[in-house]
mmCIF file of C-alpha atoms and ligand atoms in Angstrom:
data_model
loop_
_atom_site.group_PDB
_atom_site.id
_atom_site.type_symbol
_atom_site.label_atom_id
_atom_site.label_comp_id
_atom_site.label_asym_id
_atom_site.label_seq_id
_atom_site.Cartn_x
_atom_site.Cartn_y
_atom_site.Cartn_z
ATOM 1 C CA UNK A 207 147.077 28.898 51.287
ATOM 2 C CA UNK A 208 145.168 32.237 51.625
ATOM 3 C CA UNK A 209 145.018 33.927 48.186
ATOM 4 C CA UNK A 210 143.011 37.265 49.558
ATOM 5 C CA UNK A 211 144.911 39.211 51.827
ATOM 6 C CA UNK A 212 144.575 42.788 53.346
ATOM 7 C CA UNK A 213 147.634 44.849 55.269
ATOM 8 C CA UNK A 214 146.581 47.215 57.710
ATOM 9 C CA UNK A 215 149.049 49.470 59.590
ATOM 10 C CA UNK A 216 150.081 53.416 59.877
ATOM 11 C CA UNK A 217 151.976 55.151 57.233
ATOM 12 C CA UNK A 218 155.627 53.771 57.590
ATOM 13 C CA UNK A 219 154.888 50.409 59.255
ATOM 14 C CA UNK A 220 155.985 48.670 56.071
ATOM 15 C CA UNK A 221 153.039 47.412 54.449
ATOM 16 C CA UNK A 222 154.010 48.081 50.989
ATOM 17 C CA UNK A 223 157.583 46.327 51.464
ATOM 18 C CA UNK A 224 155.672 43.152 52.367
ATOM 19 C CA UNK A 225 152.884 43.120 50.488
ATOM 20 C CA UNK A 226 155.710 43.128 47.374
ATOM 21 C CA UNK A 227 157.459 40.114 49.107
ATOM 22 C CA UNK A 228 154.167 38.039 49.376
ATOM 23 C CA UNK A 229 153.215 39.365 45.975
ATOM 24 C CA UNK A 230 156.291 38.118 44.490
ATOM 25 C CA UNK A 231 156.498 34.841 46.035
ATOM 26 C CA UNK A 232 153.009 34.051 44.983
ATOM 27 C CA UNK A 233 152.072 36.168 42.107
ATOM 28 C CA UNK A 234 149.481 37.720 43.638
ATOM 29 C CA UNK A 235 148.034 41.178 42.419
ATOM 30 C CA UNK A 236 149.534 43.769 44.971
ATOM 31 C CA UNK A 237 146.920 46.505 44.810
ATOM 32 C CA UNK A 238 148.440 49.545 46.435
ATOM 33 C CA UNK A 239 145.918 52.669 46.064
ATOM 34 C CA UNK A 240 148.872 55.026 47.405
ATOM 35 C CA UNK A 241 151.067 53.285 44.202
ATOM 36 C CA UNK A 242 148.460 53.330 41.800
ATOM 37 C CA UNK A 243 147.490 57.264 42.794
ATOM 38 C CA UNK A 244 151.217 58.131 42.208
ATOM 39 C CA UNK A 245 151.327 56.669 39.034
ATOM 40 C CA UNK A 246 148.313 58.559 37.996
ATOM 41 C CA UNK A 247 150.180 61.832 39.107
ATOM 42 C CA UNK A 248 153.292 60.534 37.160
ATOM 43 C CA UNK A 249 151.062 60.366 33.960
ATOM 44 C CA UNK A 250 149.730 63.876 34.548
ATOM 45 C CA UNK A 251 146.410 62.219 34.147
ATOM 46 C CA UNK A 252 143.152 63.984 34.839
ATOM 47 C CA UNK A 253 142.485 61.973 37.870
ATOM 48 C CA UNK A 254 146.320 62.567 38.912
ATOM 49 C CA UNK A 255 145.315 66.318 38.575
ATOM 50 C CA UNK A 256 142.980 65.926 40.704
ATOM 51 C CA UNK A 257 144.742 64.242 43.725
ATOM 52 C CA UNK A 258 147.705 65.771 43.640
ATOM 53 C CA UNK A 259 147.679 68.609 45.997
ATOM 54 C CA UNK A 260 145.555 66.531 48.495
ATOM 55 C CA UNK A 261 148.027 63.632 48.529
ATOM 56 C CA UNK A 262 151.001 66.086 49.285
ATOM 57 C CA UNK A 263 148.944 67.839 51.814
ATOM 58 C CA UNK A 264 148.818 63.930 53.467
ATOM 59 C CA UNK A 265 144.948 63.990 53.065
ATOM 60 C CA UNK A 266 142.757 61.299 51.835
ATOM 61 C CA UNK A 267 141.540 61.245 48.404
ATOM 62 C CA UNK A 268 137.444 61.022 48.015
ATOM 63 C CA UNK A 269 136.382 57.417 48.878
ATOM 64 C CA UNK A 270 134.475 57.168 45.381
ATOM 65 C CA UNK A 271 137.839 57.735 43.479
ATOM 66 C CA UNK A 272 139.846 54.948 45.337
ATOM 67 C CA UNK A 273 136.697 52.375 45.374
ATOM 68 C CA UNK A 274 136.873 52.811 41.292
ATOM 69 C CA UNK A 275 140.304 52.408 41.048
ATOM 70 C CA UNK A 276 140.203 49.102 43.445
ATOM 71 C CA UNK A 277 137.333 47.573 41.364
ATOM 72 C CA UNK A 278 139.080 48.482 37.793
ATOM 73 C CA UNK A 279 142.236 46.412 39.545
ATOM 74 C CA UNK A 280 140.364 43.315 41.352
ATOM 75 C CA UNK A 281 138.523 42.914 37.941
ATOM 76 C CA UNK A 282 141.689 41.703 36.166
ATOM 77 C CA UNK A 283 142.340 37.951 36.194
ATOM 78 C CA UNK A 284 144.603 36.995 39.005
ATOM 79 C CA UNK A 285 145.952 33.999 41.138
ATOM 80 C CA UNK A 286 144.976 36.029 44.315
ATOM 81 C CA UNK A 287 145.417 39.662 45.408
ATOM 82 C CA UNK A 288 146.866 41.864 48.221
ATOM 83 C CA UNK A 289 145.275 45.044 49.398
ATOM 84 C CA UNK A 290 147.432 47.874 51.023
ATOM 85 C CA UNK A 291 146.630 51.238 51.893
ATOM 86 C CA UNK A 292 142.561 50.333 51.235
ATOM 87 C CA UNK A 293 140.367 50.615 53.164
ATOM 88 C CA UNK A 294 141.090 53.522 55.108
ATOM 89 C CA UNK A 295 138.371 54.280 56.802
ATOM 90 C CA UNK A 296 134.850 52.373 57.584
ATOM 91 C CA UNK A 297 133.090 53.448 54.480
ATOM 92 C CA UNK A 298 135.683 52.302 52.172
ATOM 93 C CA UNK A 299 135.455 49.001 54.472
ATOM 94 C CA UNK A 300 131.725 48.735 53.841
ATOM 95 C CA UNK A 301 132.277 49.390 50.027
ATOM 96 C CA UNK A 302 134.800 46.807 49.735
ATOM 97 C CA UNK A 303 132.734 44.043 51.531
ATOM 98 C CA UNK A 304 129.992 44.443 48.637
ATOM 99 C CA UNK A 305 132.579 44.294 45.991
ATOM 100 C CA UNK A 306 134.006 41.298 47.058
ATOM 101 C CA UNK A 307 130.361 39.712 48.077
ATOM 102 C CA UNK A 308 129.651 40.351 44.006
ATOM 103 C CA UNK A 309 133.187 39.174 43.013
ATOM 104 C CA UNK A 310 132.532 36.053 45.352
ATOM 105 C CA UNK A 311 135.911 36.480 46.748
ATOM 106 C CA UNK A 312 136.060 37.184 50.456
ATOM 107 C CA UNK A 313 138.739 38.601 52.335
ATOM 108 C CA UNK A 314 140.556 35.647 54.017
ATOM 109 C CA UNK A 315 143.185 37.329 56.399
ATOM 110 C CA UNK A 316 144.099 40.750 57.606
ATOM 111 C CA UNK A 317 147.782 41.396 58.844
ATOM 112 C CA UNK A 318 147.942 44.255 60.985
ATOM 113 C CA UNK A 319 151.653 45.594 61.043
ATOM 114 C CA UNK A 320 151.969 47.393 64.356
ATOM 115 C CA UNK A 321 154.777 49.947 65.348
ATOM 116 C CA UNK A 322 155.585 52.649 67.712
ATOM 117 C CA UNK A 323 155.226 55.919 66.400
ATOM 118 C CA UNK A 324 158.613 57.499 66.961
ATOM 119 C CA UNK A 325 160.041 54.373 64.882
ATOM 120 C CA UNK A 326 157.151 55.476 62.352
ATOM 121 C CA UNK A 327 158.423 59.163 61.979
ATOM 122 C CA UNK A 328 162.338 58.253 61.480
ATOM 123 C CA UNK A 329 161.595 56.047 59.105
ATOM 124 C CA UNK A 330 159.237 58.209 57.007
ATOM 125 C CA UNK A 331 161.584 60.914 57.350
ATOM 126 C CA UNK A 332 164.146 58.484 56.132
ATOM 127 C CA UNK A 333 162.348 57.398 53.253
ATOM 128 C CA UNK A 334 161.862 60.809 51.832
ATOM 129 C CA UNK A 335 158.899 60.368 49.446
ATOM 130 C CA UNK A 336 157.400 63.792 48.550
ATOM 131 C CA UNK A 337 154.801 63.321 51.056
ATOM 132 C CA UNK A 338 157.226 62.614 53.685
ATOM 133 C CA UNK A 339 157.930 65.936 55.231
ATOM 134 C CA UNK A 340 157.244 66.591 59.109
ATOM 135 C CA UNK A 341 153.924 68.431 58.725
ATOM 136 C CA UNK A 342 152.660 66.156 56.167
ATOM 137 C CA UNK A 343 153.676 62.958 57.916
ATOM 138 C CA UNK A 344 151.742 64.656 61.159
ATOM 139 C CA UNK A 345 148.570 65.268 59.190
ATOM 140 C CA UNK A 346 148.767 61.509 57.660
ATOM 141 C CA UNK A 347 149.400 60.139 61.263
ATOM 142 C CA UNK A 348 146.599 62.131 62.801
ATOM 143 C CA UNK A 349 144.468 61.105 59.848
ATOM 144 C CA UNK A 350 145.303 57.515 60.724
ATOM 145 C CA UNK A 351 144.536 57.493 64.403
ATOM 146 C CA UNK A 352 141.259 58.827 63.859
ATOM 147 C CA UNK A 353 139.758 57.265 60.399
ATOM 148 C CA UNK A 354 141.833 54.093 60.013
ATOM 149 C CA UNK A 355 142.818 52.682 63.532
ATOM 150 C CA UNK A 356 139.269 51.774 64.011
ATOM 151 C CA UNK A 357 139.386 49.245 61.403
ATOM 152 C CA UNK A 358 141.468 47.247 63.501
ATOM 153 C CA UNK A 359 138.570 46.261 65.694
ATOM 154 C CA UNK A 360 136.520 45.915 62.563
ATOM 155 C CA UNK A 361 138.758 43.255 61.450
ATOM 156 C CA UNK A 362 139.049 41.561 64.619
ATOM 157 C CA UNK A 363 135.098 41.600 65.315
ATOM 158 C CA UNK A 364 135.290 39.650 61.976
ATOM 159 C CA UNK A 365 137.899 37.237 63.385
ATOM 160 C CA UNK A 366 140.466 38.178 60.324
ATOM 161 C CA UNK A 367 142.696 39.841 62.486
ATOM 162 C CA UNK A 368 146.594 38.703 62.749
ATOM 163 C CA UNK A 369 148.761 40.940 64.885
ATOM 164 C CA UNK A 370 152.462 41.606 63.220
ATOM 165 C CA UNK A 371 155.054 43.189 65.353
ATOM 166 C CA UNK A 372 156.586 45.210 62.653
ATOM 167 C CA UNK A 373 159.486 46.704 64.455
ATOM 168 C CA UNK A 374 161.550 44.055 63.340
ATOM 169 C CA UNK A 375 163.848 43.623 60.307
ATOM 170 C CA UNK A 376 161.713 42.829 57.035
ATOM 171 C CA UNK A 377 162.920 38.916 56.754
ATOM 172 C CA UNK A 378 161.883 38.279 60.155
ATOM 173 C CA UNK A 379 158.409 39.868 59.619
ATOM 174 C CA UNK A 380 158.318 38.124 56.154
ATOM 175 C CA UNK A 381 158.558 34.791 57.544
ATOM 176 C CA UNK A 382 155.833 35.453 60.168
ATOM 177 C CA UNK A 383 153.743 36.556 57.458
ATOM 178 C CA UNK A 384 154.560 33.379 55.603
ATOM 179 C CA UNK A 385 153.799 31.041 58.455
ATOM 180 C CA UNK A 386 150.370 32.725 59.099
ATOM 181 C CA UNK A 387 149.446 32.457 55.707
ATOM 182 C CA UNK A 388 150.008 28.715 55.117
HETATM 183 P P1 LIG B 261 151.616 56.000 53.402
HETATM 184 O O1 LIG B 261 150.494 54.909 54.083
HETATM 185 O O2 LIG B 261 152.742 55.553 53.518
HETATM 186 O O3 LIG B 261 150.803 57.231 53.732
HETATM 187 P P2 LIG B 261 150.205 55.150 50.754
HETATM 188 O O4 LIG B 261 151.125 55.274 49.623
HETATM 189 O O5 LIG B 261 149.812 54.150 51.313
HETATM 190 O O6 LIG B 261 151.240 56.000 51.827
HETATM 191 O O7 LIG B 261 149.415 56.527 50.728
HETATM 192 C C1 LIG B 261 149.736 57.713 50.273
HETATM 193 C C2 LIG B 261 148.350 58.792 49.847
HETATM 194 O O8 LIG B 261 147.634 58.276 49.134
HETATM 195 C C3 LIG B 261 147.788 59.220 51.691
HETATM 196 O O9 LIG B 261 148.341 59.956 52.216
HETATM 197 C C4 LIG B 261 146.166 59.593 50.716
HETATM 198 O O10 LIG B 261 146.422 60.642 50.210
HETATM 199 C C5 LIG B 261 146.228 58.633 49.249
HETATM 200 N N1 LIG B 261 145.231 57.331 49.516
HETATM 201 C C6 LIG B 261 146.133 55.939 49.326
HETATM 202 N N2 LIG B 261 144.914 55.352 49.650
HETATM 203 C C7 LIG B 261 143.983 55.579 49.752
HETATM 204 C C8 LIG B 261 142.601 55.620 50.408
HETATM 205 N N3 LIG B 261 142.459 53.899 50.535
HETATM 206 N N4 LIG B 261 141.750 56.473 50.568
HETATM 207 C C9 LIG B 261 141.777 57.677 50.545
HETATM 208 N N5 LIG B 261 143.267 58.412 49.923
HETATM 209 C C10 LIG B 261 144.017 57.568 49.689
#
């Protein structure tokens, strides 16, 4: 059973939903950088104040900042972990690589949740989070295409990539993932 997982895919692809299911079933740490940042905003912490406007515009917060959050969380005792929303660019992927070498916990599998763009936009508008309005969605999808999508090739070259058709119901996707994790 794989213990060190990563979910890759556009905003709205269902990474969070699937990561939560795997986390619950296996007591793995679910490390969603988006959720962790939103918590900081809710707490009105210094960090939260720093990232609030950036996130509401749909832009990426600084690499150093998310890296610190990821490091802090990976340092906790765990049965396994799932990264969701990190890395989002090549520089973050390289930093992650170094962190994992130091922890001696190499990444074992990457699930790439693929879904057509028009489905994504519909899903995000239905979800209605603060950063789910049309303008912000456009920004997030553009950033995704430009800076995050190259990671598909990056992880494929490392033979870690597993393609998942994410345009299906959550249960079907989940059993697909379960099979591939075994
Ligand atoms: P989604 O993938 O649906 O856009 P997330 O919850 O993963 O939602 O991310 C929401 C926002 O949090 C992003 O638009 C960005 O501002 C910030 N964020 C999350 N993860 C990262 C990251 N790894 N690097 C930079 N910014 C991030």
